[in-house]
């Protein structure tokens, strides 16, 4: 049973990206900033390898990190929560979500008025409590709707519950949601109902968010289609407008989010548990509370061992972020930062993957791990960090042994190969040279021809090993002729293990070695 637990530390960036200045950001590094607080604790994150990540030279790194790590650059043009999470889930956004510092344009407001049959008040960025104080009375008198926005990509509608019944307000939100498309596709339309008398209005808990659907298929949709579980904890369901989510639970902050994620370990499921811990951003990042942020990080760090101790063999934990929000920089807004990625589990090798381009590599890698064909706009790094399986080890041993039987008096290069057939049998082969040179046969073809002539036609994996005098000094990949022969019988996604030594190898696939190969399908 394979499960991935993906935890987003909302806004916990690890240093400004090369294009940060274009987003109005300089000298930002959220993690570095909070590490300078007295409240900061990171023992467990340090052991996993968070300070082994590129650029984190302000704290001691771990000599033997327990996790695979890297930092990821954002490919999307943005630094907000929705776009960040969508990229984590596989899709890159070419433009940021629209914001309206001067209010919404006439074309939007006029259409909204026409479709609701009501007037509009305010139409400016405003504080939610102030806006009802100032426009509440007029709204009650005229029935006009209070429309306002913020620094975020939001269209908010405030209305008194006795002037506009809740269901009606939600309907108006759906109207706005339908109007706000294309270049005006705001992240969220929000219903902001309130009650009370003029001078004494209060907002109710009947707020409701109408999020934008992701514009293309995400990892979540792909997993759901495959019949896997996608369990959303915290605001994940909202960020994806419910798309691809099979189970969900809302939270009131980090502590509850961590508790629910820990409890998710006791659930039997195959798929993804996707958690967002929002306090880092909403309570501390925006409010520029360095100590508060550091204390929240310390709480997460202290919680970690309780989680890792309960992880099962097939579980993978990934910890990342969706953007930065340096609490000690010059503004209260998000910051354009690299995000960290920590990947931990029994099956994971602690490799440092350096710096990668695109949060969407997370989606591609999770998909590959869970056996989904989805890759989104990312590239999977899973092959580089998975520990060898028993099957892979056995196949490599067979290839290595076959290398010892090589007949190669002319080149001196000994090569061995082994194929794993769908029925579990293994056929191995070595290269066999000839005094007239051209009849020489490679190890891969010897192995596959042996298998074919013994009645096998379906193959699951190939291992190849070679080197001068039978001493591998790095990979010895199959030649073009062997690739062509293999593509006659094997699928492009068949794993090919390119051995670097007796016990180490790189994972490739036949399709990677011979893209767009000439196959029997072309002459059928
Ligand atoms: N060789 C293989 O066995 N497999 C390949 O795919 C590449 C080359 C052998 C052929 C020859 O005996 C020796 O390596 C040097 O070319």
mmCIF file of C-alpha atoms and ligand atoms in Angstrom, residues 411 413 415 431 433 440 442-444 476-479 482, ligand 1:
data_model
loop_
_atom_site.group_PDB
_atom_site.id
_atom_site.type_symbol
_atom_site.label_atom_id
_atom_site.label_comp_id
_atom_site.label_asym_id
_atom_site.label_seq_id
_atom_site.Cartn_x
_atom_site.Cartn_y
_atom_site.Cartn_z
ATOM 1 C CA UNK A 411 37.622 -5.238 -27.247
ATOM 2 C CA UNK A 413 34.916 -4.854 -22.726
ATOM 3 C CA UNK A 415 29.054 -6.675 -20.788
ATOM 4 C CA UNK A 431 28.399 -10.009 -25.275
ATOM 5 C CA UNK A 433 32.607 -11.191 -30.000
ATOM 6 C CA UNK A 440 29.578 -9.640 -32.557
ATOM 7 C CA UNK A 442 25.692 -7.483 -27.531
ATOM 8 C CA UNK A 443 24.717 -8.702 -24.084
ATOM 9 C CA UNK A 444 21.214 -7.213 -24.226
ATOM 10 C CA UNK A 476 27.314 1.221 -20.056
ATOM 11 C CA UNK A 477 24.082 1.967 -21.870
ATOM 12 C CA UNK A 478 22.596 -0.227 -24.627
ATOM 13 C CA UNK A 479 23.672 0.558 -28.195
ATOM 14 C CA UNK A 482 19.850 -3.157 -28.935
HETATM 15 N N1 LIG B 1 28.255 -4.087 -26.266
HETATM 16 C C1 LIG B 1 27.211 -4.706 -25.651
HETATM 17 O O1 LIG B 1 27.291 -5.872 -25.250
HETATM 18 N N2 LIG B 1 26.034 -4.003 -25.504
HETATM 19 C C2 LIG B 1 25.847 -2.769 -25.995
HETATM 20 O O2 LIG B 1 24.718 -2.321 -26.092
HETATM 21 C C3 LIG B 1 27.003 -1.952 -26.371
HETATM 22 C C4 LIG B 1 28.213 -2.745 -26.786
HETATM 23 C C5 LIG B 1 29.494 -4.855 -26.453
HETATM 24 C C6 LIG B 1 29.815 -5.152 -27.883
HETATM 25 C C7 LIG B 1 31.305 -5.306 -27.857
HETATM 26 O O3 LIG B 1 31.619 -6.661 -27.542
HETATM 27 C C8 LIG B 1 31.745 -4.447 -26.698
HETATM 28 O O4 LIG B 1 30.603 -4.101 -25.996
HETATM 29 C C9 LIG B 1 32.487 -3.193 -27.135
HETATM 30 O O5 LIG B 1 31.771 -2.501 -28.087
#
